[in-house]
Structures are given as structure tokens and as C-alpha cells.
mmCIF file with all atom_site columns, C-alpha atoms in Angstrom:
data_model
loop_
_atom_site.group_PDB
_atom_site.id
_atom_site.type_symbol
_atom_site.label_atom_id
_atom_site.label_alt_id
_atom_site.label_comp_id
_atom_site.label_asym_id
_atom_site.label_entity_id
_atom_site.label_seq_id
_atom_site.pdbx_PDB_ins_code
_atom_site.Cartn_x
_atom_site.Cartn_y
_atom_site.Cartn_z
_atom_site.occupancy
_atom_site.B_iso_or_equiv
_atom_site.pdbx_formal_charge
_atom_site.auth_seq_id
_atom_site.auth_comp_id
_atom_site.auth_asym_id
_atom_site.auth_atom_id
_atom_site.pdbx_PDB_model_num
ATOM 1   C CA . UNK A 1 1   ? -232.509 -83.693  32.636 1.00 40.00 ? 1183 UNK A CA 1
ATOM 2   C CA . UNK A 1 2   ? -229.123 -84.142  31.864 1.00 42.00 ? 1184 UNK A CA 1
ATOM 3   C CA . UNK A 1 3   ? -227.811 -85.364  28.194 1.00 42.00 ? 1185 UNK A CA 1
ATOM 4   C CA . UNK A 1 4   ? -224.893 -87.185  27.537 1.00 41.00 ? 1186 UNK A CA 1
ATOM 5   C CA . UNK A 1 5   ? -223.997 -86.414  23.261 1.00 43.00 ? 1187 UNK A CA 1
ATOM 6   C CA . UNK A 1 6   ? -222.139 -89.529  22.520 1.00 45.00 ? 1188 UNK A CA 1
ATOM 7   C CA . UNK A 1 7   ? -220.675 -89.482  18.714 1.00 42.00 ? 1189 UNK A CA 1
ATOM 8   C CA . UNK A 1 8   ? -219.180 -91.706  16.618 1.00 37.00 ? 1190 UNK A CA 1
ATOM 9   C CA . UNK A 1 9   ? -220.049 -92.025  12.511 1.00 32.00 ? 1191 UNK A CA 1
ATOM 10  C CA . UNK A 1 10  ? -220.245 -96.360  12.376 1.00 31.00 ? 1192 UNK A CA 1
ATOM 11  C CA . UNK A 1 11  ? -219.789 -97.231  15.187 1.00 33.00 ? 1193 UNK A CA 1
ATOM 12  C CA . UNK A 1 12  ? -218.812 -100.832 14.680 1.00 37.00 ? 1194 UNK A CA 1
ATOM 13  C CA . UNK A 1 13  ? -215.940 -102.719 16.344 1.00 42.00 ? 1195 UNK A CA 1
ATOM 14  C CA . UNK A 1 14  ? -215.847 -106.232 14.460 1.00 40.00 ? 1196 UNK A CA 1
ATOM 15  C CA . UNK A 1 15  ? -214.251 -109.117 16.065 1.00 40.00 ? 1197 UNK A CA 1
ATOM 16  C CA . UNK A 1 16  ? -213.174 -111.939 14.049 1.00 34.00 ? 1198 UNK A CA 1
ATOM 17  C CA . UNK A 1 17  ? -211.244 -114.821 14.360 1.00 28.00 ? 1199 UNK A CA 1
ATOM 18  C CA . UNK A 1 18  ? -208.380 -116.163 12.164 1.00 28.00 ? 1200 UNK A CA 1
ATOM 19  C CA . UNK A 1 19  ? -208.102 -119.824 10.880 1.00 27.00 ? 1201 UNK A CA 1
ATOM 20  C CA . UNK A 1 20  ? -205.086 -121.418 10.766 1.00 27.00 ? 1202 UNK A CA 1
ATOM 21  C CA . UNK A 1 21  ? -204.446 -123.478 7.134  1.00 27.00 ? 1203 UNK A CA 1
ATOM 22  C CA . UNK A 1 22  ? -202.130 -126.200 6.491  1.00 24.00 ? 1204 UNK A CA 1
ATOM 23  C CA . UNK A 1 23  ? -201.330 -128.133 3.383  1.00 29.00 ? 1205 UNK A CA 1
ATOM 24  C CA . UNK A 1 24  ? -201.707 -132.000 3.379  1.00 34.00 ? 1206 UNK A CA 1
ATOM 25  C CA . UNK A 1 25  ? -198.825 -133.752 2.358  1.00 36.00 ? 1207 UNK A CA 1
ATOM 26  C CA . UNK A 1 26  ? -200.005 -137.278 3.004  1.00 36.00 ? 1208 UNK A CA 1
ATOM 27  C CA . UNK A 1 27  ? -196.401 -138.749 3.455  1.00 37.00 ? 1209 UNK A CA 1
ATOM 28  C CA . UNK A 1 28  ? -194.968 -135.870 5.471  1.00 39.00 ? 1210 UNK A CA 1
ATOM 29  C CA . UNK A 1 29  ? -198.196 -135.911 7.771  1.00 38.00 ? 1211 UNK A CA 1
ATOM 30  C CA . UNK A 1 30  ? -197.205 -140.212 8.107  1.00 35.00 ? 1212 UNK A CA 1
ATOM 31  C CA . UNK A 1 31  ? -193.359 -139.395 9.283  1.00 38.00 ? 1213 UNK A CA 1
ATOM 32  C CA . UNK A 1 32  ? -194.783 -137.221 11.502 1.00 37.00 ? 1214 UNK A CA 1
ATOM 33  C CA . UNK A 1 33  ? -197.289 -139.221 13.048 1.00 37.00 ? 1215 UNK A CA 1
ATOM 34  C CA . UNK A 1 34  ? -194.951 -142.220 13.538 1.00 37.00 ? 1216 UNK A CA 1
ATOM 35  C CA . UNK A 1 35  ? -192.304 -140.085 14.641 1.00 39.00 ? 1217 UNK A CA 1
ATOM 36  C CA . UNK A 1 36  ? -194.480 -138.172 17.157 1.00 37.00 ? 1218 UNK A CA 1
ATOM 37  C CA . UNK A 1 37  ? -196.069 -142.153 18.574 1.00 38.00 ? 1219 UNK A CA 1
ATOM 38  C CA . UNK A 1 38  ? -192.489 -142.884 19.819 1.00 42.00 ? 1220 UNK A CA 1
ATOM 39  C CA . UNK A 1 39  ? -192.143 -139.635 21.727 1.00 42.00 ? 1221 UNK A CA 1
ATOM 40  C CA . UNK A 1 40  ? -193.030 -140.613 25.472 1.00 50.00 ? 1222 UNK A CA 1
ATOM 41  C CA . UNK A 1 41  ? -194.474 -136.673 26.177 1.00 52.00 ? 1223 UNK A CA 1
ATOM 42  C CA . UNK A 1 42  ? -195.536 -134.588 23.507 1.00 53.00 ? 1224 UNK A CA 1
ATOM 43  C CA . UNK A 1 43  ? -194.377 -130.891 24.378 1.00 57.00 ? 1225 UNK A CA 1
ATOM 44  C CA . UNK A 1 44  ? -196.866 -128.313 23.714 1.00 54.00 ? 1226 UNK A CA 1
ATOM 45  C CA . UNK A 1 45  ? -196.292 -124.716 24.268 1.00 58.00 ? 1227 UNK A CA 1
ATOM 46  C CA . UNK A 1 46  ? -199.049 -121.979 24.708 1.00 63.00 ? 1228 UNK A CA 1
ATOM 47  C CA . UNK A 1 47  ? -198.703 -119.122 21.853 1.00 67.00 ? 1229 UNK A CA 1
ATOM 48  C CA . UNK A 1 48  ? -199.589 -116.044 23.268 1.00 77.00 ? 1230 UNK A CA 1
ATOM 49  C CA . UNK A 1 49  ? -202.344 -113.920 21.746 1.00 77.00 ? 1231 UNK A CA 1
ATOM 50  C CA . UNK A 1 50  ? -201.453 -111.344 19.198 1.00 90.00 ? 1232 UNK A CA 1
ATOM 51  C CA . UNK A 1 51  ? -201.325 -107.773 19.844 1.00 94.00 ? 1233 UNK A CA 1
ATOM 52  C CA . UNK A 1 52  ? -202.916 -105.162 17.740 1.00 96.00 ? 1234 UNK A CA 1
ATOM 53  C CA . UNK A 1 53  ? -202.388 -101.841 18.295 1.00 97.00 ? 1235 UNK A CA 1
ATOM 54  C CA . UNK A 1 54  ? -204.907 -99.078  16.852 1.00 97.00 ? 1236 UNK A CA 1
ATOM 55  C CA . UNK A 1 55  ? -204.614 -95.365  17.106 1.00 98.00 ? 1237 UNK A CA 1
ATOM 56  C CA . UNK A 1 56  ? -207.980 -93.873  16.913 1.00 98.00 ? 1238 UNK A CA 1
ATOM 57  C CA . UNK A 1 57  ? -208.163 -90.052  16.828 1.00 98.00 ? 1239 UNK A CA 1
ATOM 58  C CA . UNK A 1 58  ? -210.908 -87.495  18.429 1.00 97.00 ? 1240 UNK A CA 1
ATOM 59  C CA . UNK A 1 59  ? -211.686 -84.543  15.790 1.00 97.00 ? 1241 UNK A CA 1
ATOM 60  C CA . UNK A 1 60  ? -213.676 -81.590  16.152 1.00 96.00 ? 1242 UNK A CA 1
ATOM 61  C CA . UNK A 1 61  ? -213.835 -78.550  18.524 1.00 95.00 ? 1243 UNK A CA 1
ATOM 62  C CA . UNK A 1 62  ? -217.798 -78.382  17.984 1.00 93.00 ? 1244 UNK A CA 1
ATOM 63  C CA . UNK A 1 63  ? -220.748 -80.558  18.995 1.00 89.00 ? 1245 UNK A CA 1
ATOM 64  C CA . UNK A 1 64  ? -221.532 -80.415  15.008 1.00 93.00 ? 1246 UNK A CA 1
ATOM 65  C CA . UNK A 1 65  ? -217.590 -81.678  14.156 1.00 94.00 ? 1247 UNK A CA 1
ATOM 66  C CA . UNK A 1 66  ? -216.929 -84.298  16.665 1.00 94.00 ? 1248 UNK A CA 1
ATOM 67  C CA . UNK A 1 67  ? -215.897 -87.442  15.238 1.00 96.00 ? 1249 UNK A CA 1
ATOM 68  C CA . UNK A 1 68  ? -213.721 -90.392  15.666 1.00 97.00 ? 1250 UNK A CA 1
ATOM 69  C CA . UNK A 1 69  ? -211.584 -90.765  12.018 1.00 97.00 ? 1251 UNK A CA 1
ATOM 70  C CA . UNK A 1 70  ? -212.352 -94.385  12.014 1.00 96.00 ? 1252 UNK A CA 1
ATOM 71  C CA . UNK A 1 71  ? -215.892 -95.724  11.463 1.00 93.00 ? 1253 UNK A CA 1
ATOM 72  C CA . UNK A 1 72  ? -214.543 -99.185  11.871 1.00 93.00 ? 1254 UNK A CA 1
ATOM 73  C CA . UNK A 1 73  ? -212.217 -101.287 13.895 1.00 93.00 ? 1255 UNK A CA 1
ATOM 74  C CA . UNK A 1 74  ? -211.375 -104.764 13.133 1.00 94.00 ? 1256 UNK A CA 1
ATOM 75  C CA . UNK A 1 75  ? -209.173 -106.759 15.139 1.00 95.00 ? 1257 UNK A CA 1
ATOM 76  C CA . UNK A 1 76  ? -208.960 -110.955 15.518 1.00 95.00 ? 1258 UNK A CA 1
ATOM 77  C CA . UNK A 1 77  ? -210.927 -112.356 18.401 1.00 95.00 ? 1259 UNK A CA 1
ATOM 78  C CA . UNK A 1 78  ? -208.928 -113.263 21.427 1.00 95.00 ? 1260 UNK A CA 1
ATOM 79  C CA . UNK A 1 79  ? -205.877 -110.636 20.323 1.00 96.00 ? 1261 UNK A CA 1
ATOM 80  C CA . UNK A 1 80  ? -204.513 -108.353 22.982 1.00 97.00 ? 1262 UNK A CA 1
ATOM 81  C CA . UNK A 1 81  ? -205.966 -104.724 21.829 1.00 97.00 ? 1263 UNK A CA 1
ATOM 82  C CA . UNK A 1 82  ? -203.849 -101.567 22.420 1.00 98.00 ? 1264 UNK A CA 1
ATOM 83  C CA . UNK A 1 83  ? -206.115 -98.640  21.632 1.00 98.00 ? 1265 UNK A CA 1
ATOM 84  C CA . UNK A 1 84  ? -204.072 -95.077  21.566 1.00 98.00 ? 1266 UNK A CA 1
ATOM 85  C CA . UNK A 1 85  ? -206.770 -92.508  21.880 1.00 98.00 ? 1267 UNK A CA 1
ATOM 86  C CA . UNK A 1 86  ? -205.519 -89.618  20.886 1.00 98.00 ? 1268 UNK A CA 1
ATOM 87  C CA . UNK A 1 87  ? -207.875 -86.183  21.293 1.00 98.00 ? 1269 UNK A CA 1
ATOM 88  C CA . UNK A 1 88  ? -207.025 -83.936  18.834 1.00 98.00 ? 1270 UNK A CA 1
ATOM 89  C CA . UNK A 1 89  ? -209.607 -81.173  19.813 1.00 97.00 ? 1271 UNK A CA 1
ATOM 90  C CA . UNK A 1 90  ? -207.984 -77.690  20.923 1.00 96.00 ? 1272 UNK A CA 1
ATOM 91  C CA . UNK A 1 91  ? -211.002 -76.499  22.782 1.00 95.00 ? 1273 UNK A CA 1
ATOM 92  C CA . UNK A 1 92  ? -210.926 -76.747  26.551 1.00 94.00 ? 1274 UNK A CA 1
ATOM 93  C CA . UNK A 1 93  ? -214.546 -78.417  26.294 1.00 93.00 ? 1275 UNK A CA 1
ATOM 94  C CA . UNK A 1 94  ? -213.083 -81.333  24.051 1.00 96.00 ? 1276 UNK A CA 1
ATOM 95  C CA . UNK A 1 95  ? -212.880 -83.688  26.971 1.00 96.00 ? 1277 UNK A CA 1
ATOM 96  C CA . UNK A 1 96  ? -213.244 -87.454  25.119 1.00 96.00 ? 1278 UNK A CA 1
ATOM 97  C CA . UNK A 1 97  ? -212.640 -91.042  26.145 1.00 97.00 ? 1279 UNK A CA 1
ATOM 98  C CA . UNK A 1 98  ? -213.534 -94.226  23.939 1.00 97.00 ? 1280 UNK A CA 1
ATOM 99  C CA . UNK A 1 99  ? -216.055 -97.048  25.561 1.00 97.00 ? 1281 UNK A CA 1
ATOM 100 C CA . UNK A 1 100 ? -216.456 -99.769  23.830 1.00 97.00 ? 1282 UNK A CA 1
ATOM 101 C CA . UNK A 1 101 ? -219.896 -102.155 24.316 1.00 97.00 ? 1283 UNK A CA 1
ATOM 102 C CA . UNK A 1 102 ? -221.712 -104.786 22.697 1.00 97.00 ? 1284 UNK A CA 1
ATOM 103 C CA . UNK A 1 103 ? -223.486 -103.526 19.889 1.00 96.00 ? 1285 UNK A CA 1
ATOM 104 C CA . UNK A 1 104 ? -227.528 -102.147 20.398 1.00 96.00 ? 1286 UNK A CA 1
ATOM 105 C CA . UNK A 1 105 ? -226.907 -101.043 23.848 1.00 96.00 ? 1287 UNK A CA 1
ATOM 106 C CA . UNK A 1 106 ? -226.166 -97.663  22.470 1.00 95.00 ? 1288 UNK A CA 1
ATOM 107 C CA . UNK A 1 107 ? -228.713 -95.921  24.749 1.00 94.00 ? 1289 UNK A CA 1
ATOM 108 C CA . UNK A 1 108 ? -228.087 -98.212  27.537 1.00 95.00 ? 1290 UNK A CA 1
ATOM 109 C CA . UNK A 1 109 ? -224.245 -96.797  27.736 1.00 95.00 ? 1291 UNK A CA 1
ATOM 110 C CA . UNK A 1 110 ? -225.315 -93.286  27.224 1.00 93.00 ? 1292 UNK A CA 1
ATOM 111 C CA . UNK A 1 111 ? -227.990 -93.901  30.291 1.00 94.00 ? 1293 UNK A CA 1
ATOM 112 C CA . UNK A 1 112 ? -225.056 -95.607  31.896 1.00 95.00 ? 1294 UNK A CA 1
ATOM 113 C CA . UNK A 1 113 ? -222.518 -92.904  31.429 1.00 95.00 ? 1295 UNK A CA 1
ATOM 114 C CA . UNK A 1 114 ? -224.601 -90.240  33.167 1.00 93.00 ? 1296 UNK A CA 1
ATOM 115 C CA . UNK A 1 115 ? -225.247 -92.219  36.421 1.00 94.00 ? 1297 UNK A CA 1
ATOM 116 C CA . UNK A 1 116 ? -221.860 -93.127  36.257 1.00 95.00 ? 1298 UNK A CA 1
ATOM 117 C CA . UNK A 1 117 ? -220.672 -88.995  36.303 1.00 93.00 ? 1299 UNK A CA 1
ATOM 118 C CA . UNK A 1 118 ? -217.746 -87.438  37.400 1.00 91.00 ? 1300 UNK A CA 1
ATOM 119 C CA . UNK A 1 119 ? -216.417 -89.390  39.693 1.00 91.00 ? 1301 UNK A CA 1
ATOM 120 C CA . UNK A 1 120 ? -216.084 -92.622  37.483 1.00 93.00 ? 1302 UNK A CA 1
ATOM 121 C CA . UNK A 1 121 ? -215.021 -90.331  34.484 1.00 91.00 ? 1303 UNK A CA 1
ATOM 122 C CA . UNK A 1 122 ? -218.558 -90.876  32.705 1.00 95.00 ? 1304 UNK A CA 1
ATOM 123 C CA . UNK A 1 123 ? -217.366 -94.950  31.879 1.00 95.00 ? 1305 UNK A CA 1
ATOM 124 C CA . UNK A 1 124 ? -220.458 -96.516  32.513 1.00 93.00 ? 1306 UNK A CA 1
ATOM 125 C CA . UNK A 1 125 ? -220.086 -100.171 34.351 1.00 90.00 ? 1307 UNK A CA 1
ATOM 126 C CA . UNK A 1 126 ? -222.345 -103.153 32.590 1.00 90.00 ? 1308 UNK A CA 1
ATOM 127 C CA . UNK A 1 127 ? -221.818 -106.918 31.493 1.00 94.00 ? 1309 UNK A CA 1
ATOM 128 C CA . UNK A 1 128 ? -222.364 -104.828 28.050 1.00 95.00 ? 1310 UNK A CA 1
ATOM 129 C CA . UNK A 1 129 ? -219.072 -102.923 28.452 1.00 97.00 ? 1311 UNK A CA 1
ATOM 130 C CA . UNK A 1 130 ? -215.839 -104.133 26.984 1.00 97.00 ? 1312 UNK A CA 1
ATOM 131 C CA . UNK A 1 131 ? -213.033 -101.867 27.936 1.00 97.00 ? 1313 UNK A CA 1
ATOM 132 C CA . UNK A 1 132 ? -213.125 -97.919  28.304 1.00 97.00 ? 1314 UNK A CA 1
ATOM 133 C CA . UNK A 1 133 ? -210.246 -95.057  27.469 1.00 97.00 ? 1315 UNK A CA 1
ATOM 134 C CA . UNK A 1 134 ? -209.551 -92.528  30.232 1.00 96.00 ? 1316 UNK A CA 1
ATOM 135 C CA . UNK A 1 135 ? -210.320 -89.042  29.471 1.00 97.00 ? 1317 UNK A CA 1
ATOM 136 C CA . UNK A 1 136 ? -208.243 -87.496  27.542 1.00 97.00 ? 1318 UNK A CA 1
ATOM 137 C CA . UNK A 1 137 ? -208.031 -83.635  27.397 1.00 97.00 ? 1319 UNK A CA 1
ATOM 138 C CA . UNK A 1 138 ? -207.632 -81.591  24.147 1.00 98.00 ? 1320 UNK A CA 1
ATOM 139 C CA . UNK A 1 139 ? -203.927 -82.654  23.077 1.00 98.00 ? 1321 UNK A CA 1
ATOM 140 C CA . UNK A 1 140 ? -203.800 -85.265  25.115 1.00 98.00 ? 1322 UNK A CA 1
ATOM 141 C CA . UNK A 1 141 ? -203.217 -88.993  24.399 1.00 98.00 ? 1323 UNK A CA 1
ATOM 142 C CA . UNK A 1 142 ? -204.141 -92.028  26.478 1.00 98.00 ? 1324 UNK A CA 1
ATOM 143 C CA . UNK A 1 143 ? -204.420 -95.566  25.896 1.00 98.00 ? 1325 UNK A CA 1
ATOM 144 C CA . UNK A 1 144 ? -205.712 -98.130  26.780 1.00 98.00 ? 1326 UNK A CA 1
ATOM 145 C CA . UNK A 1 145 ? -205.670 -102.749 26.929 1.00 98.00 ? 1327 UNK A CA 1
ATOM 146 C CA . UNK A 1 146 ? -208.066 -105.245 26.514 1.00 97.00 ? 1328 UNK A CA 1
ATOM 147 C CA . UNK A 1 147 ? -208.443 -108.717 25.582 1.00 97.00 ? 1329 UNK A CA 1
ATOM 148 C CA . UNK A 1 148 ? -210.843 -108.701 22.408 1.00 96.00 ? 1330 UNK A CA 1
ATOM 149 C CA . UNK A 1 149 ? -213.781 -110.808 23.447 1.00 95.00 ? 1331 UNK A CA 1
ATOM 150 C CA . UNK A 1 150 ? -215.637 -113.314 20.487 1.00 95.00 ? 1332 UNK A CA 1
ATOM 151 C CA . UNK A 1 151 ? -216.845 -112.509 16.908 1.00 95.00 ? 1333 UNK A CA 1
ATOM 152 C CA . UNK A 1 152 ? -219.746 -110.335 17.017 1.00 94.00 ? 1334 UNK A CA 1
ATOM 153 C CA . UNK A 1 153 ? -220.707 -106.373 16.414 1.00 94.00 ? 1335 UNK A CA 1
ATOM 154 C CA . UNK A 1 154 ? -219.747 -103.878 18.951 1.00 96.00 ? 1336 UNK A CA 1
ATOM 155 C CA . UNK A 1 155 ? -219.292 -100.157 19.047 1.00 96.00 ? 1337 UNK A CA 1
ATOM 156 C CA . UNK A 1 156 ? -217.273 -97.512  20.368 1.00 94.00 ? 1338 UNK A CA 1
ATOM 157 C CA . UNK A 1 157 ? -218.548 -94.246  21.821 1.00 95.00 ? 1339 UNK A CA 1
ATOM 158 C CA . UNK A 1 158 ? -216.986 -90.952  23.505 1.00 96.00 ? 1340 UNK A CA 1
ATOM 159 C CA . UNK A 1 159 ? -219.240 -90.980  26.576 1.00 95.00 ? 1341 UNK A CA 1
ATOM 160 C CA . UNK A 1 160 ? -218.343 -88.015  27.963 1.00 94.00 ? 1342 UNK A CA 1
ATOM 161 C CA . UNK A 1 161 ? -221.052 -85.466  27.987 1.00 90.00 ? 1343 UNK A CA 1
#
């Protein structure tokens, strides 16, 4: 039987989401309004999501010492993620990537991983699965984009075995 060793000390990715807070100034909020009633089309524009970017690093050159150096990632829900993964590991067998998933599917990823092999660069596929690294050899850095998805706990895992 084949084991994937998937590491990580907390791993917990928490999403959260940001409230906007404005002060009410009765009279100013009354301008407005009456100003704004005269306007034939109100013109709205779309912000676009925040981006966050996060370098997470790889330790180790054993099984024993392999470690991410962050137990904990928060970003705001809905912000544009840009994870730099970078593997400091100087053994050639230091091969890492970063999958995050929806948290307690921990076993279901590592499962996941293994069927997924080689070929797919041991990122399992699943309606669990956020976003995934690619590998990233010792000394190497990759990165990688996603859209964070709503509150909740999630973690992170090097899947590679």
C-alpha cells in the first residue's frame, strides 16, 4: 500500500469577511438622499476584490522536519489570494506543493492525492479542494491564484508523497 505523508503543524486557512462601517451624520445622510432623488441614473461601479498575497515557506530536508512556517492563514472572504510557495528544502527528495481543502477532509485529500499520482502532480480533484500549488523542487518557488471562497475552516497540506 502506498502512503502519502502530508504535513502541516495547524493546518487552518480561516476565511473571513470584512464589514464596511460608516458614521451617521443625520443631515449629511439628508443632502445626500435628496441630492441622489434628482439624479435620473444612479452610477454604480463594481470594486474589485482585494488581493492578498502570502508567502508560505516549505522547511525541512527530513520526514521528521518538514513543516510549513505558518500554522495559519487568514485572508478576507471573496479576496483574490496569491500564495508564493516557496520550498526551501535542499534535498533532492523535498518535492512539495500546497493544497488547500475544506477543513475534516484531511484523509479524504491524502486518499485523493495518491489516486491522483504522478501524472496530476499528486493534487487530488474534489468539490472539497480549493486551489493547489504546483510542485515545487528544493529551491524552487511557485505560486499560485485563487478566489478565497466563504468564512469557514480549511487547511493546507503538501500532498506530495
Amino acid at each position: 500500500m502506498k502512503r502519502t505523508y502530508l504535513y502541516s503543524a495547524l493546518i487552518a486557512l480561516s476565511i473571513s469577511t470584512l464589514v464596511a462601517c460608516s458614521s451617521d451624520n443625520s443631515s449629511e445622510n439628508t443632502n445626500q438622499e435628496a441630492e441622489s432623488s434628482t439624479s435620473t441614473a444612479p452610477q454604480t461601479t463594481a470594486a474589485e476584490p482585494d488581493t492578498v498575497s502570502i508567502t508560505l515557506r516549505a522547511q525541512g530536508n527530513t520526514m521528521s522536519e518538514m513543516k510549513f512556517d505558518q500554522d495559519e492563514i487568514k485572508v478576507p472572504a471573496g479576496s483574490i489570494v496569491k500564495i508564493e510557495l516557496v520550498n526551501e528544502g535542499e534535498e533532492s527528495a523535498m518535492i512539495h506543493n500546497a493544497v488547500i481543502a475544506f477543513g475534516g477532509t484531511l484523509e479524504a485529500t491524502a486518499e485523493a492525492a495518491n489516486k491522483a499520482g504522478a501524472d496530476n502532480n499528486y493534487v487530488p480533484t474534489g468539490s472539497y479542494i480549493v486551489a493547489a500549488s504546483p510542485l515545487a523542487s528544493p529551491g524552487q518557488t511557485v505560486e499560485f491564484i485563487f478566489e478565497a471562497p466563504e468564512p469557514g475552516d480549511y487547511i493546507y497540506v503538501c500532498t506530495y508523497p
